mmCIF file of C-alpha atoms in Angstrom:
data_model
loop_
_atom_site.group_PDB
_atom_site.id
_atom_site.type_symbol
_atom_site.label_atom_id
_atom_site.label_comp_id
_atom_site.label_asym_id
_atom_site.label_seq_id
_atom_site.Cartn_x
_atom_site.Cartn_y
_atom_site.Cartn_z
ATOM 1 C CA UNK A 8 78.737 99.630 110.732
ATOM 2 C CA UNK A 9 77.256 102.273 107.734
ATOM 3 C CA UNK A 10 80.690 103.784 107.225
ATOM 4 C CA UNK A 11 82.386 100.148 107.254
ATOM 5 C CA UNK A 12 79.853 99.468 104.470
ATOM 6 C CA UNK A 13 80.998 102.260 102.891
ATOM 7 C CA UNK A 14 84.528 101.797 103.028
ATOM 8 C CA UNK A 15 83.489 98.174 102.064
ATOM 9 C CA UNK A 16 81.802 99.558 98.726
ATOM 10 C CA UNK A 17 84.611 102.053 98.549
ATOM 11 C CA UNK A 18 87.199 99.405 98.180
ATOM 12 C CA UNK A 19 85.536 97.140 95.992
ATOM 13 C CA UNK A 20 85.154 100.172 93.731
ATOM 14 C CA UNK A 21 88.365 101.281 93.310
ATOM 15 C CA UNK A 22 89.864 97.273 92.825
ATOM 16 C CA UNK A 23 87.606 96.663 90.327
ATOM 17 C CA UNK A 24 88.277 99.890 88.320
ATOM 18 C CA UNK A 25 91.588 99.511 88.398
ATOM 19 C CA UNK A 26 91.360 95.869 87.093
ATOM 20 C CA UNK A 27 88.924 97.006 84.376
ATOM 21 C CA UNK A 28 90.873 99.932 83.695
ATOM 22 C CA UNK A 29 94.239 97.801 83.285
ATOM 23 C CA UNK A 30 92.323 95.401 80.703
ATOM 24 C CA UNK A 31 90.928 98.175 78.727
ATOM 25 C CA UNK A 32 94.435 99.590 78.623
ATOM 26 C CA UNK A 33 95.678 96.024 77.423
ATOM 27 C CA UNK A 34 93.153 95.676 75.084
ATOM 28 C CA UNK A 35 93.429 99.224 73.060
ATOM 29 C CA UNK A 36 97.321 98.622 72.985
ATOM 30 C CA UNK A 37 96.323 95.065 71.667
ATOM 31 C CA UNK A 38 94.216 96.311 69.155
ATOM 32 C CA UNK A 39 96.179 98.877 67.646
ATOM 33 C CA UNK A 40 99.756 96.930 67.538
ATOM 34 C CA UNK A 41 97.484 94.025 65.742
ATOM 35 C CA UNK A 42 96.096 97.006 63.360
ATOM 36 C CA UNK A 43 99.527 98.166 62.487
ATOM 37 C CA UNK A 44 100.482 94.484 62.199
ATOM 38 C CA UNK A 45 98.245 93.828 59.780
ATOM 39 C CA UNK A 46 98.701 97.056 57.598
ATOM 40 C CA UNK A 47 103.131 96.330 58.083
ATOM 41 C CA UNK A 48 102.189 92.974 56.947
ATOM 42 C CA UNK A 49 100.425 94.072 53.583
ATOM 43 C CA UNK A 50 103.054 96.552 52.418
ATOM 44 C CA UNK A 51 105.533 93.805 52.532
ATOM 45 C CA UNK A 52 103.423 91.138 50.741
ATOM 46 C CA UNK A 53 102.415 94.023 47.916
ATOM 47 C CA UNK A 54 106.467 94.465 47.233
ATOM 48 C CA UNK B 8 94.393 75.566 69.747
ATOM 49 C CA UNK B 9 96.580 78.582 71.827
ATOM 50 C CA UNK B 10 93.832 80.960 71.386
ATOM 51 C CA UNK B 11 90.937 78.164 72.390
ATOM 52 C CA UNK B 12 92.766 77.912 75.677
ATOM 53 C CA UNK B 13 93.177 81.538 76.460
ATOM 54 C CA UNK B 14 89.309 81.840 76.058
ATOM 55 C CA UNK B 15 88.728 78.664 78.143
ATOM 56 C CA UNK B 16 91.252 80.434 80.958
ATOM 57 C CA UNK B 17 89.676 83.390 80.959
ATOM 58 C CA UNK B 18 86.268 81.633 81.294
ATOM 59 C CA UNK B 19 87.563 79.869 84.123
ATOM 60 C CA UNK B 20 89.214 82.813 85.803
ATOM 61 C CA UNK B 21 85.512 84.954 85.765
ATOM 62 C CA UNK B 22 83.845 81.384 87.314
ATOM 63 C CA UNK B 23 86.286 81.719 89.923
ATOM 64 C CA UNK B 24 86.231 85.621 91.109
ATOM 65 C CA UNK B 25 82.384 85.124 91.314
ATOM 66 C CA UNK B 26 82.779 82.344 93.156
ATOM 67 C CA UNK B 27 85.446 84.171 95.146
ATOM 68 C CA UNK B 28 83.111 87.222 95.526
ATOM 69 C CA UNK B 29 79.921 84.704 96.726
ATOM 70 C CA UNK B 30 82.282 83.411 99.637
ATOM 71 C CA UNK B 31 83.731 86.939 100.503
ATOM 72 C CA UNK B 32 80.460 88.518 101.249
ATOM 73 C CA UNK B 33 77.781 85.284 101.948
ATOM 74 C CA UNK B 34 79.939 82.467 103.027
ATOM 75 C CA UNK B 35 82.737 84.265 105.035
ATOM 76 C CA UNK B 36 81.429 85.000 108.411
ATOM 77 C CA UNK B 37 81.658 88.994 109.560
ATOM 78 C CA UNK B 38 84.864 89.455 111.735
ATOM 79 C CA UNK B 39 83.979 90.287 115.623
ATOM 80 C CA UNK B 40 85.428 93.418 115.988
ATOM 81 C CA UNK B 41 86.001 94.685 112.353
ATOM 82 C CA UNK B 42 82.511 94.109 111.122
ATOM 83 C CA UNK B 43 81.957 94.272 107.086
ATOM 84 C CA UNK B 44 85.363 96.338 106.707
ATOM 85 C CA UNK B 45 87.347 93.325 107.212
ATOM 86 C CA UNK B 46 85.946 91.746 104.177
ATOM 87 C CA UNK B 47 88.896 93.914 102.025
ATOM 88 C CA UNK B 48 91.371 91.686 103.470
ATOM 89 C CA UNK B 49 90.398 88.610 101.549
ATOM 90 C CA UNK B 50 91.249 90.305 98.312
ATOM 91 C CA UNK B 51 93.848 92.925 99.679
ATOM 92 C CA UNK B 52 95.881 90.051 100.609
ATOM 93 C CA UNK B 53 95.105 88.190 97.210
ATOM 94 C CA UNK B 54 96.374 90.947 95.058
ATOM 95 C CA UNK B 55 98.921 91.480 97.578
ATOM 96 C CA UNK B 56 100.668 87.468 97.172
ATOM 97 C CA UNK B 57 99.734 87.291 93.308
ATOM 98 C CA UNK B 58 101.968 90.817 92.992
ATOM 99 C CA UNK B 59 104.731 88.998 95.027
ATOM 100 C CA UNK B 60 104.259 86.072 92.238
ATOM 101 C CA UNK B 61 104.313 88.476 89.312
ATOM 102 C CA UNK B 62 107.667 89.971 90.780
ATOM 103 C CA UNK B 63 109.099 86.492 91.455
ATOM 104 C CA UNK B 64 108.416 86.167 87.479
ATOM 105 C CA UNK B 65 110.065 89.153 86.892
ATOM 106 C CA UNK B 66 112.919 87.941 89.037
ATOM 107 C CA UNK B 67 112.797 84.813 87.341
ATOM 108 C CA UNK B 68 112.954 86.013 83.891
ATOM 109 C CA UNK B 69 115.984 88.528 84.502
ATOM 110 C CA UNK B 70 118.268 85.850 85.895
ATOM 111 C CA UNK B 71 117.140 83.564 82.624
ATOM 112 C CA UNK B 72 117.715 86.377 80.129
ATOM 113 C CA UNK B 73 121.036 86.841 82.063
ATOM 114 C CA UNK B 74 121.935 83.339 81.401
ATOM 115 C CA UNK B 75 120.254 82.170 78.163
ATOM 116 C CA UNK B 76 120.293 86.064 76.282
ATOM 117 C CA UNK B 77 116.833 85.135 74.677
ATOM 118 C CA UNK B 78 114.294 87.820 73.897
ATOM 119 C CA UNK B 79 111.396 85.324 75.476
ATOM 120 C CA UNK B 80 112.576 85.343 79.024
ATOM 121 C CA UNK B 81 112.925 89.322 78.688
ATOM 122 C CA UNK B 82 109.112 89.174 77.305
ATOM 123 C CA UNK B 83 107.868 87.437 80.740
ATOM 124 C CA UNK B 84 110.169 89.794 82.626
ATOM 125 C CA UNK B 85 108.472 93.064 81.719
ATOM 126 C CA UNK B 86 104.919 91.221 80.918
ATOM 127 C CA UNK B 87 105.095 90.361 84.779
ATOM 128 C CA UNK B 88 106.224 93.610 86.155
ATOM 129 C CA UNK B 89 103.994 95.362 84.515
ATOM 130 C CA UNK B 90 100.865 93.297 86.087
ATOM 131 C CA UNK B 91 102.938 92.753 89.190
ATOM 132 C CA UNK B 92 102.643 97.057 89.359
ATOM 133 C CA UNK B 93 98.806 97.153 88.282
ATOM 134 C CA UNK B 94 98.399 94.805 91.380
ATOM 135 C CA UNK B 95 100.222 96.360 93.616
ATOM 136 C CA UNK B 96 98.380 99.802 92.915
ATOM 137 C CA UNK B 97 95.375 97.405 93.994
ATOM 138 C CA UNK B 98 96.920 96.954 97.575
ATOM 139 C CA UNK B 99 97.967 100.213 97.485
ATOM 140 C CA UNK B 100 94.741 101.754 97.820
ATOM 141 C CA UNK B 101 92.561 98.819 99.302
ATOM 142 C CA UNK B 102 95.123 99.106 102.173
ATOM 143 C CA UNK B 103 94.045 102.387 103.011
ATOM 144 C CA UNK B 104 91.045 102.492 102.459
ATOM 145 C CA UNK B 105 90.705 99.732 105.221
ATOM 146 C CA UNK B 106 93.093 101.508 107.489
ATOM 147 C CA UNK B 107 91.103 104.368 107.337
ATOM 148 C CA UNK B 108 88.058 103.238 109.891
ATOM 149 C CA UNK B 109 90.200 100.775 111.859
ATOM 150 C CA UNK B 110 93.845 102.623 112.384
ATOM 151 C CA UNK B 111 91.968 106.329 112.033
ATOM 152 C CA UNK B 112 94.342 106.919 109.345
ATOM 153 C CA UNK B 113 94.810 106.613 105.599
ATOM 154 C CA UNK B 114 98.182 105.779 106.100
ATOM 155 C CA UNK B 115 101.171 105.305 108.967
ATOM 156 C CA UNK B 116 104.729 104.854 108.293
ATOM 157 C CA UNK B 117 104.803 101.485 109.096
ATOM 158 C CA UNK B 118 107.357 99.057 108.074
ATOM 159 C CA UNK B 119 105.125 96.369 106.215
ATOM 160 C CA UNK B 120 103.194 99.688 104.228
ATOM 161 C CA UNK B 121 106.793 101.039 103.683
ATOM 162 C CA UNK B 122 108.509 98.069 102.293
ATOM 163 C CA UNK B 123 106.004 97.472 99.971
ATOM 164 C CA UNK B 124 105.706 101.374 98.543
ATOM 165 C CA UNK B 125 109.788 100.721 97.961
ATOM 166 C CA UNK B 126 108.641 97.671 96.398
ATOM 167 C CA UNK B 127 106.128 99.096 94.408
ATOM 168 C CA UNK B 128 108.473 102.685 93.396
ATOM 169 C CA UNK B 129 111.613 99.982 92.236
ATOM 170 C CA UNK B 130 109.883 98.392 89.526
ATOM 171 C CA UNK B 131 107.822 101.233 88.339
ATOM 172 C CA UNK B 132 111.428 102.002 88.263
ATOM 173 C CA UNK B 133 112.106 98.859 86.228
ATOM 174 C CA UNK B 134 109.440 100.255 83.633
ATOM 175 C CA UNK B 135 110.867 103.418 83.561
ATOM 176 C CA UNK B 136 114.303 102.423 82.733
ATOM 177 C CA UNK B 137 113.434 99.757 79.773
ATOM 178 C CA UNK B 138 111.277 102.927 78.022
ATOM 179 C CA UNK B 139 114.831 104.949 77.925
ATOM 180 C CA UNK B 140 116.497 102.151 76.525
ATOM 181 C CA UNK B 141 116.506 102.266 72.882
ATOM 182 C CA UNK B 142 119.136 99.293 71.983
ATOM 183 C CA UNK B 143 117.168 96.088 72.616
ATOM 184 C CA UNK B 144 119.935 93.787 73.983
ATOM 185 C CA UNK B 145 121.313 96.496 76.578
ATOM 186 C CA UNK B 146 117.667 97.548 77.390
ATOM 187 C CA UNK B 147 117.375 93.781 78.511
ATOM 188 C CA UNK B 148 120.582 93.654 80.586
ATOM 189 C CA UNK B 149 120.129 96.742 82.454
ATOM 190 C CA UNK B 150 116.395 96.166 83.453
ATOM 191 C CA UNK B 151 117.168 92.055 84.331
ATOM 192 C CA UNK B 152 119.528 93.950 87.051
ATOM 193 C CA UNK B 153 117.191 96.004 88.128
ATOM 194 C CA UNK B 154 114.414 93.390 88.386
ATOM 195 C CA UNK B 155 116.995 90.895 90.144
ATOM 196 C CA UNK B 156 118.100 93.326 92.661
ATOM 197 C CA UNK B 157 113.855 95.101 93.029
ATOM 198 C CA UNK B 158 112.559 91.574 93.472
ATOM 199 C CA UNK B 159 115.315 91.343 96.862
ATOM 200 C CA UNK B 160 112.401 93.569 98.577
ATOM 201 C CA UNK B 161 110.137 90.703 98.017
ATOM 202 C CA UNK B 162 111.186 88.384 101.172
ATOM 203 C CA UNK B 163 112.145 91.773 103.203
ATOM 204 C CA UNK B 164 108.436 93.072 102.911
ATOM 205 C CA UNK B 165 107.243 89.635 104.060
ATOM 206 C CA UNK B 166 109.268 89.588 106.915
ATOM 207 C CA UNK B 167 108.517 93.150 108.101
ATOM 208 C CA UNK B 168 106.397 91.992 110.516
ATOM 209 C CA UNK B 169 108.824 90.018 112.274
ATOM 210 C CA UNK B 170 111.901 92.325 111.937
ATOM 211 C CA UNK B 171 110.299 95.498 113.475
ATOM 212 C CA UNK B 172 107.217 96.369 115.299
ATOM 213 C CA UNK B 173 104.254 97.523 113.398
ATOM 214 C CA UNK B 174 101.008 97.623 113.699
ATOM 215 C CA UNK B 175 99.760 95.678 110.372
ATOM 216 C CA UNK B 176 97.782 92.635 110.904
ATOM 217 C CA UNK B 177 99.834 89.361 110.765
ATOM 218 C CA UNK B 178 96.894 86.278 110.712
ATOM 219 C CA UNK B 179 98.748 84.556 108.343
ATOM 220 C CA UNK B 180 102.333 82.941 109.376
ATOM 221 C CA UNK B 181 103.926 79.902 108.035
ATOM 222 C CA UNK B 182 102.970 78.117 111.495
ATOM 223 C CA UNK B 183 99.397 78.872 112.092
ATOM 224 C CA UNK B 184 96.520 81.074 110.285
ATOM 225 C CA UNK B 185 94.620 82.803 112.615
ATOM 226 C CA UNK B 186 91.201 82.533 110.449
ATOM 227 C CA UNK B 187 87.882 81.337 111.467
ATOM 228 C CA UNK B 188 87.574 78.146 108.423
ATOM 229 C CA UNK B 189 85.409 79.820 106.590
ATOM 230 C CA UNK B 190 87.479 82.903 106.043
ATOM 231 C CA UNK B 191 90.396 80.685 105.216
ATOM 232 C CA UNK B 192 87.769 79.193 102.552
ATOM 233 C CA UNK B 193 87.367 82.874 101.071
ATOM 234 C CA UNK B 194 90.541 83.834 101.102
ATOM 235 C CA UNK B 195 91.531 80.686 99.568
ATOM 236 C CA UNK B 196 89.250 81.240 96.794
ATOM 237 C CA UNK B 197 90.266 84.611 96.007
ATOM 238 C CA UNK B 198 94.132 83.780 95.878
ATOM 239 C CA UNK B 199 93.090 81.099 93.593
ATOM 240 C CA UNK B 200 90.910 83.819 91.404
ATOM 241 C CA UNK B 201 93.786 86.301 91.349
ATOM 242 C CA UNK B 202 96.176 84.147 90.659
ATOM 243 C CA UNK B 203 94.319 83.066 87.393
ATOM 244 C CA UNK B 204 93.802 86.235 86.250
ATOM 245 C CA UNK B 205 97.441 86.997 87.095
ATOM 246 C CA UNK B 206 98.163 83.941 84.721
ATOM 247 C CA UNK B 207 95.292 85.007 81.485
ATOM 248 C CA UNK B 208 96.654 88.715 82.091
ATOM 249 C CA UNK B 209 100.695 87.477 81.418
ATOM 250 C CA UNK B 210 99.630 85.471 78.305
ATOM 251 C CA UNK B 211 97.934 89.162 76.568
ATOM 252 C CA UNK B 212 100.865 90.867 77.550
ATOM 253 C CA UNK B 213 103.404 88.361 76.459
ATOM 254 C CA UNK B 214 101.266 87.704 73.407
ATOM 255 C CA UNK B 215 101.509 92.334 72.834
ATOM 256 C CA UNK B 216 104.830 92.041 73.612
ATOM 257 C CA UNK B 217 105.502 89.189 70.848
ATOM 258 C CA UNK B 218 103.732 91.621 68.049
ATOM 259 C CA UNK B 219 105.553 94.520 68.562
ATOM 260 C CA UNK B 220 108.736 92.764 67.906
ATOM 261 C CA UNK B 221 107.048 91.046 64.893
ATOM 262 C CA UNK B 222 106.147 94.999 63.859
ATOM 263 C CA UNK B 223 109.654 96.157 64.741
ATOM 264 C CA UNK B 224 110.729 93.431 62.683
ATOM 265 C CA UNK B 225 108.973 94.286 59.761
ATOM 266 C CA UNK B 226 109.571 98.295 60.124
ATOM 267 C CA UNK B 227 112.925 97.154 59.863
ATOM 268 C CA UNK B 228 112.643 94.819 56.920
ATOM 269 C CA UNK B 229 110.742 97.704 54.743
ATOM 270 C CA UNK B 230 113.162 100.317 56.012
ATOM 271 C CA UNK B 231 116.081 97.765 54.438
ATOM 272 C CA UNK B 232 113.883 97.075 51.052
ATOM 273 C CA UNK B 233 113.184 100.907 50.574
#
């Protein structure tokens, strides 16, 4: 039963880290293509 | 308005994996023989059918972008591959780590577990190929084939269990779930939960996806201009 909890605990771990992990990784790319958006978007507007 | 419902999805998807979580490990009864351990399946097999679904977009997408040649259905192709893979790493290591005090082994070569590593290896495949494809209409073509002919794994690694012998559990069949009602309940719940998140999660990557051909766009324009 203890080393089914920690297998348990083990496997909840590791899902939700590599959830988190994959929404962090969206995020930062989401971040920086907007940043680089925005800075395209003001070198064409300035011409 | 877009944006509002985006925030109200992804409001409804965290409602629903606490839920989800509350019925996994209060409401679900503990499995006879199992104990606690069995309490991975509910999202194991969650992440497992909403990486089947992402691939089916995928699949979906290819043989539109085949037909139609728009840029949009290539968007939901790789925007669902991509999550389809994330997932799939999920059952990927869950699996084990279940295996591991019930089978006495991290892994067996056993048809279901092998199907679905093919699975898994042809559209990190899929990925691979659209990032050596500079020329944006024949990066499309080639990676629709490759998602048409990866997603044919799909209905093999469902059937596994019924082609050859193996040793992975098989409680749900399209006849009969062999599930106490409250485990169905659960696992219900969780499918639900990962399939919403599977849903928010395409809409960010579409929505990346969308800006970096605006960006690519306007590289392009300046490049012209300079």
């Amino acid at each position: 039963m203890e080393s089914g909890l920690y297998y348990l605990f083990l496997a909840y771990t590791i899902l939700w880290v590599i959830n988190f992990g994959y929404i962090f990784f969206l995020g930062k790319r989401y971040k920086d293509v907007q940043r680089e958006l925005e800075h395209l978007e003001k070198i064409v507007s300035g011409k | 308005m877009k944006e509002k419902l985006k925030d109200a999805l992804a409001l409804a998807t965290a409602v629903l994996v606490v839920s989800a979580l509350y019925m996994v490990f209060i409401y679900a009864p503990t499995e006879a023989n199992m104990g606690n351990i069995q309490r991975i399946f509910y999202f194991h097999v969650s992440f497992a059918w909403t990486g089947f679904v992402a691939f089916f977009g995928t699949f979906a997408g290819s043989i539109m972008y085949l037909i139609r040649k728009k840029r949009c259905w290539d968007i939901l192709a790789v925007s669902s591959a991509e999550i389809g893979i994330a997932f799939c790493l999920v059952v990927l290591t869950t699996g084990p780590i279940w295996a591991r005090p019930v089978w006495g082994a991290w892994w067996t070569w056993d048809p279901r577990l092998v199907t679905f590593l093919i699975l898994t290896f042809m559209f990190v495949a899929y990925m691979i190929v659209r990032g050596a494809i500079e020329e944006e209409t024949k990066r499309g073509r080639f990676s629709a084939v490759i998602g048409i002919i990866a997603f044919l794994n799909v209905p093999l690694t469902y059937v596994a269990n019924v082609m050859w012998r193996t040793i992975h559990p098989d409680v749900i069949r399209p006849d009969k779930v062999d599930l106490d009602p409250r485990m169905i309940h659960a696992l219900f719940m969780s499918m639900s939960a990962i399939t919403l998140l599977y849903v928010i999660l395409l809409l960010w990557r579409m929505d990346l996806e969308g800006m970096r051909d605006r960006v690519a766009e306007l590289k392009k324009k300046i490049m012209e201009e300079a």
